PDB file of C-alpha atoms in Angstrom:
ATOM      1  CA  THR A 458       5.712  -8.505 -19.033  1.00 75.00           C
ATOM      2  CA  SER A 459       2.847  -9.752 -21.212  1.00 73.00           C
ATOM      3  CA  CYS A 460       4.942  -9.348 -24.366  1.00 78.00           C
ATOM      4  CA  LEU A 461       7.808 -11.262 -22.762  1.00 79.00           C
ATOM      5  CA  THR A 462       5.360 -14.011 -21.797  1.00 76.00           C
ATOM      6  CA  LEU A 463       4.351 -14.361 -25.440  1.00 75.00           C
ATOM      7  CA  ILE A 464       8.018 -14.385 -26.481  1.00 80.00           C
ATOM      8  CA  THR A 465       8.608 -17.231 -24.051  1.00 78.00           C
ATOM      9  CA  VAL A 466       5.794 -19.266 -25.583  1.00 74.00           C
ATOM     10  CA  ILE A 467       6.719 -18.557 -29.203  1.00 77.00           C
ATOM     11  CA  TRP A 468      10.476 -19.227 -28.957  1.00 80.00           C
ATOM     12  CA  SER A 469      10.628 -21.964 -26.330  1.00 77.00           C
ATOM     13  CA  GLU A 470      12.005 -25.299 -27.533  1.00 75.00           C
ATOM     14  CA  ASP A 471      11.466 -28.869 -26.389  1.00 76.00           C
ATOM     15  CA  TYR A 472      13.902 -30.392 -23.911  1.00 75.00           C
ATOM     16  CA  ALA A 473      15.336 -26.954 -23.014  1.00 72.00           C
ATOM     17  CA  GLY A 474      16.998 -26.493 -26.389  1.00 77.00           C
ATOM     18  CA  ASN A 475      17.393 -22.750 -25.842  1.00 81.00           C
ATOM     19  CA  PHE A 476      17.531 -22.734 -22.067  1.00 85.00           C
ATOM     20  CA  GLY A 477      19.971 -19.806 -21.907  1.00 86.00           C
ATOM     21  CA  TRP A 478      17.713 -17.584 -24.012  1.00 87.00           C
ATOM     22  CA  MET A 479      14.691 -18.470 -21.878  1.00 86.00           C
ATOM     23  CA  VAL A 480      16.576 -17.606 -18.688  1.00 88.00           C
ATOM     24  CA  PHE A 481      17.536 -14.232 -20.162  1.00 90.00           C
ATOM     25  CA  VAL A 482      13.917 -13.501 -21.155  1.00 87.00           C
ATOM     26  CA  LYS A 483      12.673 -14.411 -17.675  1.00 86.00           C
ATOM     27  CA  PHE A 484      15.411 -12.200 -16.192  1.00 89.00           C
ATOM     28  CA  LEU A 485      14.086  -9.253 -18.201  1.00 89.00           C
ATOM     29  CA  GLN A 486      10.540 -10.137 -17.208  1.00 85.00           C
ATOM     30  CA  GLY A 487      11.547 -10.145 -13.558  1.00 86.00           C
ATOM     31  CA  ILE A 488      12.987  -6.628 -13.884  1.00 87.00           C
ATOM     32  CA  CYS A 489       9.788  -5.369 -15.531  1.00 84.00           C
ATOM     33  CA  THR A 490       7.556  -7.116 -13.008  1.00 83.00           C
ATOM     34  CA  ALA A 491       9.467  -5.594 -10.073  1.00 83.00           C
ATOM     35  CA  THR A 492       8.484  -2.082 -11.180  1.00 85.00           C
ATOM     36  CA  ILE A 493       4.731  -2.797 -11.121  1.00 84.00           C
ATOM     37  CA  PRO A 494       3.978  -3.014  -7.358  1.00 83.00           C
ATOM     38  CA  THR A 495       6.315  -0.136  -6.470  1.00 84.00           C
ATOM     39  CA  SER A 496       4.741   2.102  -9.091  1.00 86.00           C
ATOM     40  CA  LEU A 497       1.210   1.099  -8.110  1.00 87.00           C
ATOM     41  CA  ASN A 498       1.873   1.708  -4.417  1.00 87.00           C
ATOM     42  CA  SER A 499       3.345   5.140  -5.142  1.00 88.00           C
ATOM     43  CA  ILE A 500       0.361   6.107  -7.294  1.00 89.00           C
ATOM     44  CA  THR A 501      -1.968   4.914  -4.546  1.00 89.00           C
ATOM     45  CA  GLN A 502      -0.218   6.903  -1.828  1.00 87.00           C
ATOM     46  CA  GLY A 503      -0.134   9.934  -4.095  1.00 88.00           C
ATOM     47  CA  ILE A 504      -3.919   9.765  -4.460  1.00 89.00           C
ATOM     48  CA  VAL A 505      -5.089   8.825  -0.945  1.00 89.00           C
ATOM     49  CA  GLY A 506      -2.092  10.006   1.136  1.00 84.00           C
ATOM     50  CA  THR A 507      -0.466   8.143   4.008  1.00 82.00           C
ATOM     51  CA  VAL A 508      -3.650   8.417   6.086  1.00 83.00           C
ATOM     52  CA  GLY A 509      -5.727   6.421   3.603  1.00 85.00           C
ATOM     53  CA  MET A 510      -2.926   4.037   2.638  1.00 86.00           C
ATOM     54  CA  THR A 511      -3.896   1.197   4.995  1.00 86.00           C
ATOM     55  CA  PHE A 512      -7.398   0.841   3.611  1.00 89.00           C
ATOM     56  CA  GLN A 513      -6.563   1.402  -0.044  1.00 89.00           C
ATOM     57  CA  ALA A 514      -3.454  -0.811  -0.123  1.00 88.00           C
ATOM     58  CA  SER A 515      -5.454  -3.737   1.226  1.00 90.00           C
ATOM     59  CA  ARG A 516      -8.194  -3.130  -1.361  1.00 91.00           C
ATOM     60  CA  ASN A 517      -5.608  -2.948  -4.144  1.00 90.00           C
ATOM     61  CA  ASP A 518      -4.198  -6.307  -3.076  1.00 90.00           C
ATOM     62  CA  MET A 519      -7.697  -7.776  -2.823  1.00 92.00           C
ATOM     63  CA  MET A 520      -8.513  -6.814  -6.391  1.00 90.00           C
ATOM     64  CA  SER A 521      -5.096  -7.978  -7.626  1.00 89.00           C
ATOM     65  CA  HIS A 522      -5.481 -11.427  -6.076  1.00 92.00           C
ATOM     66  CA  LEU A 523      -9.091 -11.721  -7.213  1.00 92.00           C
ATOM     67  CA  GLY A 524      -8.159 -10.854 -10.787  1.00 89.00           C
ATOM     68  CA  THR A 525      -5.269 -13.326 -10.747  1.00 89.00           C
ATOM     69  CA  SER A 526      -7.458 -16.138  -9.446  1.00 91.00           C
ATOM     70  CA  ILE A 527     -10.103 -15.516 -12.124  1.00 90.00           C
ATOM     71  CA  ASN A 528      -7.528 -15.382 -14.927  1.00 88.00           C
ATOM     72  CA  VAL A 529      -5.747 -18.539 -13.764  1.00 89.00           C
ATOM     73  CA  LEU A 530      -9.051 -20.379 -13.316  1.00 91.00           C
ATOM     74  CA  PHE A 531      -9.972 -19.549 -16.906  1.00 88.00           C
ATOM     75  CA  ALA A 532      -6.504 -20.622 -18.103  1.00 86.00           C
ATOM     76  CA  SER A 533      -6.700 -23.866 -16.098  1.00 87.00           C
ATOM     77  CA  ILE A 534     -10.010 -24.796 -17.696  1.00 89.00           C
ATOM     78  CA  LEU A 535      -8.525 -24.115 -21.126  1.00 86.00           C
ATOM     79  CA  ALA A 536      -5.492 -26.226 -20.278  1.00 85.00           C
ATOM     80  CA  TYR A 537      -7.697 -29.127 -19.212  1.00 86.00           C
ATOM     81  CA  TYR A 538      -9.598 -29.227 -22.499  1.00 87.00           C
ATOM     82  CA  LEU A 539      -6.672 -28.313 -24.781  1.00 83.00           C
ATOM     83  CA  TYR A 540      -4.112 -30.673 -23.200  1.00 82.00           C
ATOM     84  CA  PRO A 541      -1.419 -31.417 -24.362  1.00 77.00           C
ATOM     85  CA  ASN A 542      -1.467 -28.405 -26.741  1.00 78.00           C
ATOM     86  CA  ILE A 543      -1.847 -25.688 -24.111  1.00 76.00           C
ATOM     87  CA  GLU A 544      -0.015 -22.806 -25.786  1.00 73.00           C
ATOM     88  CA  LEU A 545      -3.255 -20.840 -26.176  1.00 77.00           C
ATOM     89  CA  ILE A 546      -3.609 -20.291 -22.425  1.00 79.00           C
ATOM     90  CA  PHE A 547      -0.765 -17.768 -22.463  1.00 77.00           C
ATOM     91  CA  ILE A 548      -2.925 -15.314 -24.400  1.00 77.00           C
ATOM     92  CA  VAL A 549      -4.866 -14.744 -21.150  1.00 78.00           C
ATOM     93  CA  SER A 550      -2.060 -12.581 -19.735  1.00 77.00           C
ATOM     94  CA  PRO A 551      -1.920  -9.918 -22.479  1.00 78.00           C
ATOM     95  CA  LEU A 552      -5.722  -9.791 -22.658  1.00 80.00           C
ATOM     96  CA  ALA A 553      -5.901  -9.026 -18.944  1.00 79.00           C
ATOM     97  CA  CYS A 554      -3.076  -6.494 -19.280  1.00 80.00           C
ATOM     98  CA  SER A 555      -4.981  -4.563 -21.946  1.00 81.00           C
ATOM     99  CA  GLY A 556      -7.756  -3.912 -19.436  1.00 80.00           C
ATOM    100  CA  VAL A 557      -5.229  -2.658 -16.891  1.00 82.00           C
ATOM    101  CA  LEU A 558      -3.714  -0.217 -19.385  1.00 83.00           C
ATOM    102  CA  TYR A 559      -7.162   1.067 -20.332  1.00 85.00           C
ATOM    103  CA  LYS A 560      -8.074   1.842 -16.715  1.00 83.00           C
ATOM    104  CA  LEU A 561      -4.635   3.233 -15.906  1.00 84.00           C
ATOM    105  CA  CYS A 562      -5.050   5.843 -18.634  1.00 86.00           C
ATOM    106  CA  HIS A 563      -8.135   7.152 -16.809  1.00 87.00           C
ATOM    107  CA  ILE A 564      -6.053   8.279 -13.808  1.00 87.00           C
ATOM    108  CA  ARG A 565      -5.340  11.970 -14.301  1.00 88.00           C
ATOM    109  CA  PRO A 566      -1.866  13.237 -13.400  1.00 86.00           C
ATOM    110  CA  ASP A 567      -3.437  16.043 -11.356  1.00 87.00           C
ATOM    111  CA  ASP A 568      -5.031  13.436  -9.084  1.00 88.00           C
ATOM    112  CA  ILE A 569      -1.606  12.331  -7.842  1.00 88.00           C
ATOM    113  CA  ASP A 570       0.283  14.356  -5.245  1.00 85.00           C
ATOM    114  CA  LEU A 571       3.886  13.577  -6.169  1.00 85.00           C
ATOM    115  CA  MET A 572       5.233  14.609  -2.780  1.00 84.00           C
ATOM    116  CA  GLU A 573       2.771  12.339  -0.968  1.00 84.00           C
ATOM    117  CA  ALA A 574       3.667   9.552  -3.386  1.00 82.00           C
ATOM    118  CA  ARG A 575       7.300   9.856  -2.295  1.00 82.00           C
ATOM    119  CA  GLY A 576       6.391   9.931   1.392  1.00 79.00           C
ATOM    120  CA  LEU A 577       7.615  13.466   2.081  1.00 77.00           C
ATOM    121  CA  LYS A 578       6.373  15.385   5.114  1.00 69.00           C
ATOM    122  CA  LYS A 579       5.062  18.927   4.956  1.00 67.00           C
ATOM    123  CA  SER A 580       7.588  21.419   6.246  1.00 60.00           C
ATOM    124  CA  THR A 581       7.011  22.544   9.831  1.00 57.00           C
ATOM    125  CA  ASP A 582       9.134  25.666   9.449  1.00 55.00           C
ATOM    126  CA  ASP A 583       7.081  27.419   6.796  1.00 49.00           C
ATOM    127  CA  LEU A 584       3.993  25.455   5.893  1.00 45.00           C
ATOM    128  CA  THR A 585       2.725  27.589   3.048  1.00 45.00           C
ATOM    129  CA  ALA A 586       3.991  30.338   0.819  1.00 46.00           C
ATOM    130  CA  CYS A 587       1.760  32.530  -1.325  1.00 45.00           C
ATOM    131  CA  TYR A 588       3.008  32.732  -4.902  1.00 48.00           C
ATOM    132  CA  GLY A 589       0.431  34.827  -6.720  1.00 46.00           C
ATOM    133  CA  ALA A 590      -3.050  34.485  -8.117  1.00 45.00           C
ATOM    134  CA  VAL A 591      -4.602  32.597 -11.021  1.00 45.00           C
ATOM    135  CA  ASP A 592      -7.892  33.882 -12.435  1.00 50.00           C
ATOM    136  CA  GLY A 593      -8.193  36.179  -9.443  1.00 48.00           C
ATOM    137  CA  VAL A 594      -7.905  33.303  -6.944  1.00 46.00           C
ATOM    138  CA  SER A 595      -4.985  33.326  -4.515  1.00 46.00           C
ATOM    139  CA  LYS A 596      -2.905  30.168  -4.636  1.00 48.00           C
ATOM    140  CA  GLU A 597      -0.684  28.740  -1.950  1.00 52.00           C
ATOM    141  CA  LYS A 598       2.214  26.389  -2.392  1.00 57.00           C
ATOM    142  CA  VAL A 599       2.754  23.718   0.250  1.00 61.00           C
ATOM    143  CA  LEU A 600       6.391  23.301   1.195  1.00 63.00           C
ATOM    144  CA  TYR A 601       7.932  19.916   1.995  1.00 66.00           C
ATOM    145  CA  ASP A 602      11.076  18.820   3.792  1.00 67.00           C
ATOM    146  CA  GLU A 603      14.058  17.782   1.718  1.00 77.00           C
ATOM    147  CA  PRO A 604      14.193  14.036   0.906  1.00 77.00           C
ATOM    148  CA  ASP A 605      16.805  11.887   2.595  1.00 78.00           C
ATOM    149  CA  THR A 606      19.784  10.777   0.573  1.00 82.00           C
ATOM    150  CA  ILE A 607      20.163   7.110  -0.336  1.00 83.00           C
ATOM    151  CA  ARG A 608      23.033   6.901   2.137  1.00 86.00           C
ATOM    152  CA  GLU A 609      20.833   8.228   4.947  1.00 85.00           C
ATOM    153  CA  VAL A 610      18.064   5.777   4.083  1.00 84.00           C
ATOM    154  CA  MET A 611      20.448   2.813   4.096  1.00 85.00           C
ATOM    155  CA  ARG A 612      21.597   3.757   7.594  1.00 87.00           C
ATOM    156  CA  ASN A 613      18.091   3.127   8.921  1.00 87.00           C
ATOM    157  CA  LYS A 614      18.515  -0.033  11.015  1.00 90.00           C
ATOM    158  CA  THR A 615      14.781  -0.726  11.030  1.00 89.00           C
ATOM    159  CA  LEU A 616      14.696  -0.627   7.241  1.00 88.00           C
ATOM    160  CA  LEU A 617      17.732  -2.910   6.926  1.00 91.00           C
ATOM    161  CA  LEU A 618      16.204  -5.433   9.322  1.00 92.00           C
ATOM    162  CA  PHE A 619      12.918  -5.344   7.440  1.00 90.00           C
ATOM    163  CA  MET A 620      14.744  -5.854   4.132  1.00 90.00           C
ATOM    164  CA  PHE A 621      16.514  -8.902   5.567  1.00 93.00           C
ATOM    165  CA  ILE A 622      13.239 -10.397   6.848  1.00 91.00           C
ATOM    166  CA  THR A 623      11.623  -9.845   3.454  1.00 90.00           C
ATOM    167  CA  PHE A 624      14.556 -11.471   1.651  1.00 92.00           C
ATOM    168  CA  VAL A 625      14.522 -14.537   3.910  1.00 91.00           C
ATOM    169  CA  TYR A 626      10.744 -14.934   3.654  1.00 90.00           C
ATOM    170  CA  ASP A 627      10.669 -14.685  -0.135  1.00 89.00           C
ATOM    171  CA  SER A 628      13.650 -17.022  -0.473  1.00 89.00           C
ATOM    172  CA  ALA A 629      11.787 -19.645   1.553  1.00 89.00           C
ATOM    173  CA  ASN A 630       8.271 -19.126   0.211  1.00 88.00           C
ATOM    174  CA  ALA A 631       8.987 -18.675  -3.502  1.00 86.00           C
ATOM    175  CA  THR A 632      10.292 -22.218  -3.942  1.00 87.00           C
ATOM    176  CA  ILE A 633       7.285 -23.996  -2.447  1.00 90.00           C
ATOM    177  CA  LEU A 634       4.599 -23.312  -5.062  1.00 90.00           C
ATOM    178  CA  PRO A 635       6.615 -24.694  -8.036  1.00 89.00           C
ATOM    179  CA  LEU A 636       7.378 -27.834  -6.024  1.00 89.00           C
ATOM    180  CA  VAL A 637       3.713 -28.335  -5.131  1.00 91.00           C
ATOM    181  CA  MET A 638       2.663 -27.803  -8.751  1.00 89.00           C
ATOM    182  CA  GLN A 639       5.231 -30.341  -9.985  1.00 87.00           C
ATOM    183  CA  THR A 640       4.170 -32.832  -7.328  1.00 87.00           C
ATOM    184  CA  LEU A 641       0.587 -32.683  -8.576  1.00 87.00           C
ATOM    185  CA  ALA A 642       1.311 -32.389 -12.305  1.00 83.00           C
ATOM    186  CA  VAL A 643       3.926 -35.079 -12.978  1.00 79.00           C
ATOM    187  CA  GLY A 644       2.273 -38.232 -14.313  1.00 76.00           C
ATOM    188  CA  ASN A 645      -1.304 -36.935 -14.032  1.00 77.00           C
ATOM    189  CA  GLY A 646      -1.889 -35.699 -17.601  1.00 79.00           C
ATOM    190  CA  ARG A 647      -4.644 -33.162 -18.124  1.00 84.00           C
ATOM    191  CA  LEU A 648      -5.853 -33.483 -14.527  1.00 85.00           C
ATOM    192  CA  GLY A 649      -2.345 -32.632 -13.353  1.00 84.00           C
ATOM    193  CA  ALA A 650      -2.318 -29.491 -15.514  1.00 84.00           C
ATOM    194  CA  PHE A 651      -5.679 -28.468 -14.091  1.00 88.00           C
ATOM    195  CA  MET A 652      -4.615 -29.099 -10.486  1.00 89.00           C
ATOM    196  CA  SER A 653      -1.442 -27.086 -11.044  1.00 88.00           C
ATOM    197  CA  GLY A 654      -3.586 -24.128 -12.008  1.00 89.00           C
ATOM    198  CA  MET A 655      -5.871 -24.709  -9.040  1.00 92.00           C
ATOM    199  CA  CYS A 656      -2.840 -24.342  -6.752  1.00 92.00           C
ATOM    200  CA  ILE A 657      -2.700 -20.707  -7.811  1.00 92.00           C
ATOM    201  CA  VAL A 658      -6.478 -20.222  -7.783  1.00 93.00           C
ATOM    202  CA  ILE A 659      -6.839 -21.476  -4.192  1.00 93.00           C
ATOM    203  CA  GLY A 660      -3.845 -19.489  -2.987  1.00 93.00           C
ATOM    204  CA  GLN A 661      -4.910 -16.261  -4.670  1.00 93.00           C
ATOM    205  CA  GLY A 662      -8.521 -16.695  -3.577  1.00 93.00           C
ATOM    206  CA  THR A 663      -7.429 -17.036   0.054  1.00 94.00           C
ATOM    207  CA  MET A 664      -5.201 -13.969  -0.342  1.00 94.00           C
ATOM    208  CA  VAL A 665      -8.289 -11.874  -1.105  1.00 94.00           C
ATOM    209  CA  LEU A 666      -9.639 -12.524   2.391  1.00 93.00           C
ATOM    210  CA  ALA A 667      -6.201 -12.205   4.019  1.00 93.00           C
ATOM    211  CA  SER A 668      -5.630  -8.802   2.398  1.00 92.00           C
ATOM    212  CA  LYS A 669      -9.013  -7.550   3.573  1.00 91.00           C
ATOM    213  CA  LEU A 670      -8.350  -8.655   7.147  1.00 91.00           C
ATOM    214  CA  CYS A 671      -5.011  -6.837   7.103  1.00 90.00           C
ATOM    215  CA  GLY A 672      -6.677  -3.624   6.019  1.00 87.00           C
ATOM    216  CA  ASP A 673      -9.455  -3.963   8.595  1.00 89.00           C
ATOM    217  CA  TYR A 674      -7.419  -5.019  11.627  1.00 90.00           C
ATOM    218  CA  SER A 675      -3.828  -3.774  11.216  1.00 86.00           C
ATOM    219  CA  GLY A 676      -4.914  -0.402  12.593  1.00 83.00           C
ATOM    220  CA  ILE A 677      -6.467  -2.134  15.627  1.00 86.00           C
ATOM    221  CA  TYR A 678      -3.939  -4.827  16.525  1.00 87.00           C
ATOM    222  CA  GLY A 679      -0.855  -3.257  14.937  1.00 86.00           C
ATOM    223  CA  ARG A 680       1.394  -4.411  12.125  1.00 87.00           C
ATOM    224  CA  LYS A 681       3.599  -6.877  14.011  1.00 88.00           C
ATOM    225  CA  PRO A 682       1.010  -9.517  15.085  1.00 89.00           C
ATOM    226  CA  LEU A 683      -0.440  -9.811  11.589  1.00 89.00           C
ATOM    227  CA  PHE A 684       3.013  -9.771  10.026  1.00 87.00           C
ATOM    228  CA  SER A 685       4.041 -12.641  12.309  1.00 89.00           C
ATOM    229  CA  ILE A 686       1.106 -14.727  11.080  1.00 89.00           C
ATOM    230  CA  GLY A 687       2.378 -14.396   7.521  1.00 88.00           C
ATOM    231  CA  LEU A 688       5.901 -15.414   8.541  1.00 89.00           C
ATOM    232  CA  PHE A 689       4.940 -18.464  10.604  1.00 90.00           C
ATOM    233  CA  SER A 690       2.573 -19.822   7.957  1.00 91.00           C
ATOM    234  CA  VAL A 691       5.595 -20.932   5.884  1.00 91.00           C
ATOM    235  CA  PRO A 692       7.065 -23.515   8.322  1.00 92.00           C
ATOM    236  CA  VAL A 693       3.573 -24.826   9.119  1.00 93.00           C
ATOM    237  CA  ARG A 694       2.854 -25.229   5.416  1.00 92.00           C
ATOM    238  CA  CYS A 695       6.161 -27.025   4.805  1.00 92.00           C
ATOM    239  CA  LEU A 696       5.583 -29.387   7.737  1.00 94.00           C
ATOM    240  CA  VAL A 697       2.121 -30.355   6.489  1.00 94.00           C
ATOM    241  CA  LEU A 698       3.347 -30.758   2.910  1.00 92.00           C
ATOM    242  CA  THR A 699       6.270 -32.975   3.963  1.00 92.00           C
ATOM    243  CA  THR A 700       3.940 -35.225   5.939  1.00 93.00           C
ATOM    244  CA  LEU A 701       1.430 -35.576   3.084  1.00 92.00           C
ATOM    245  CA  VAL A 702       4.058 -36.273   0.405  1.00 90.00           C
ATOM    246  CA  ARG A 703       5.718 -38.921   2.580  1.00 90.00           C
ATOM    247  CA  MET A 704       2.346 -40.603   3.143  1.00 90.00           C
ATOM    248  CA  ARG A 705       1.701 -40.624  -0.592  1.00 87.00           C
ATOM    249  CA  ASN A 706       5.142 -42.013  -1.404  1.00 85.00           C
ATOM    250  CA  ALA A 707       4.655 -44.697   1.231  1.00 86.00           C
ATOM    251  CA  GLY A 708       1.700 -46.091  -0.711  1.00 81.00           C
ATOM    252  CA  GLY A 709      -1.213 -44.034   0.591  1.00 73.00           C
ATOM    253  CA  ASP A 710      -4.358 -43.181  -1.390  1.00 78.00           C
ATOM    254  CA  THR A 711      -2.812 -41.032  -4.126  1.00 82.00           C
ATOM    255  CA  THR A 712      -6.009 -39.311  -5.238  1.00 83.00           C
ATOM    256  CA  THR A 713      -7.096 -38.321  -1.736  1.00 87.00           C
ATOM    257  CA  LEU A 714      -3.635 -37.200  -0.693  1.00 88.00           C
ATOM    258  CA  ASN A 715      -3.246 -35.128  -3.878  1.00 88.00           C
ATOM    259  CA  PHE A 716      -6.347 -33.171  -2.927  1.00 90.00           C
ATOM    260  CA  PHE A 717      -4.987 -32.681   0.592  1.00 91.00           C
ATOM    261  CA  ILE A 718      -1.703 -31.453  -0.919  1.00 91.00           C
ATOM    262  CA  LEU A 719      -3.712 -29.056  -3.061  1.00 91.00           C
ATOM    263  CA  GLY A 720      -5.501 -27.857   0.082  1.00 91.00           C
ATOM    264  CA  THR A 721      -2.216 -26.744   1.652  1.00 92.00           C
ATOM    265  CA  GLN A 722      -2.413 -23.769  -0.686  1.00 92.00           C
ATOM    266  CA  PHE A 723      -4.708 -22.197   1.894  1.00 93.00           C
ATOM    267  CA  PHE A 724      -1.568 -21.733   4.001  1.00 93.00           C
ATOM    268  CA  ASP A 725       0.059 -20.009   1.030  1.00 91.00           C
ATOM    269  CA  GLY A 726      -2.943 -17.725   0.707  1.00 92.00           C
ATOM    270  CA  ILE A 727      -2.789 -16.764   4.377  1.00 92.00           C
ATOM    271  CA  GLY A 728       0.977 -16.253   4.408  1.00 91.00           C
ATOM    272  CA  ALA A 729       1.474 -14.462   1.097  1.00 90.00           C
ATOM    273  CA  GLY A 730      -1.776 -12.515   1.438  1.00 91.00           C
ATOM    274  CA  VAL A 731      -0.841 -11.147   4.851  1.00 92.00           C
ATOM    275  CA  PHE A 732       2.817 -10.632   3.969  1.00 90.00           C
ATOM    276  CA  GLY A 733       2.096  -8.901   0.650  1.00 89.00           C
ATOM    277  CA  THR A 734      -0.254  -6.357   2.184  1.00 90.00           C
ATOM    278  CA  MET A 735       1.831  -5.785   5.307  1.00 90.00           C
ATOM    279  CA  LEU A 736       4.946  -5.348   3.159  1.00 89.00           C
ATOM    280  CA  THR A 737       3.363  -2.304   1.528  1.00 88.00           C
ATOM    281  CA  LEU A 738       2.029  -0.884   4.791  1.00 88.00           C
ATOM    282  CA  VAL A 739       5.234  -1.353   6.802  1.00 89.00           C
ATOM    283  CA  SER A 740       7.313   0.065   3.945  1.00 87.00           C
ATOM    284  CA  SER A 741       5.052   3.111   3.905  1.00 85.00           C
ATOM    285  CA  ASP A 742       5.410   3.498   7.685  1.00 86.00           C
ATOM    286  CA  ILE A 743       9.207   3.301   7.548  1.00 87.00           C
ATOM    287  CA  ALA A 744       9.490   5.611   4.538  1.00 83.00           C
ATOM    288  CA  VAL A 745       7.340   8.431   5.943  1.00 82.00           C
ATOM    289  CA  GLY A 746       9.314  11.661   5.758  1.00 79.00           C
ATOM    290  CA  THR A 747      12.209  10.172   3.798  1.00 82.00           C
ATOM    291  CA  GLY A 748      10.895  10.959   0.330  1.00 78.00           C
ATOM    292  CA  ARG A 749      12.083   7.509  -0.786  1.00 77.00           C
ATOM    293  CA  PHE A 750       8.917   5.411  -0.590  1.00 79.00           C
ATOM    294  CA  SER A 751       8.728   5.024  -4.359  1.00 71.00           C
TER     295      SER A 751
END
């Protein structure tokens, strides 16, 4: 994804001269990006198991959002001082990615239980089977149930309903941030570029706290109440945004209202932070025993 980001910067043309090529590059980047959270969640479950998934998934999301907010803050400061020549800020992404690759290489394959990573249950018919000795030490092999077929998984009504809810939420929420960033950036020069970046910083910073609360309280209050908070934050956010933009367009104090519009990103942080963490946890709950979590 970092390499494709650099390709976007290097080959992009003014006034969308190669718009088709840019769309194709972003399409490829979307495919690559989609593999990251699923792979990370599988690795996590393979290390800590389903029992430790609630705590560790929330901590993973906390660190992800914190890292994003720090990177975007640094890029926003660069954009403010380099405006209008802001191409250099895109080097932040590959630099951050290099650190991820370095740490990822320190995870040993033996630390990951592949069956736990898939969400398979231990067999209840014959839990263990001795298969010899290594260096004089008897070893036992844990047996697991057979994974469900894709057809069996897709017959799970709970999973299908959850997929539909996720699709509707992302369809609604994904369009809001670009609109907010454009609202603040258009006509505001270097300050607009900085405020666009701050939209992400505020949202991601709030997601750190939201992810932690999900990990701490989802086991106490259950998944559904917290999940509902993430869902209902979207209409509240849209209502507040619509009111503020109308006030600004009607001749209100532009500077003050722009900062209020920027502040609505706290709703994004609550919604996306809760939804992102609960998405992983609910998916893990549904996939237990299917062998199809990854």
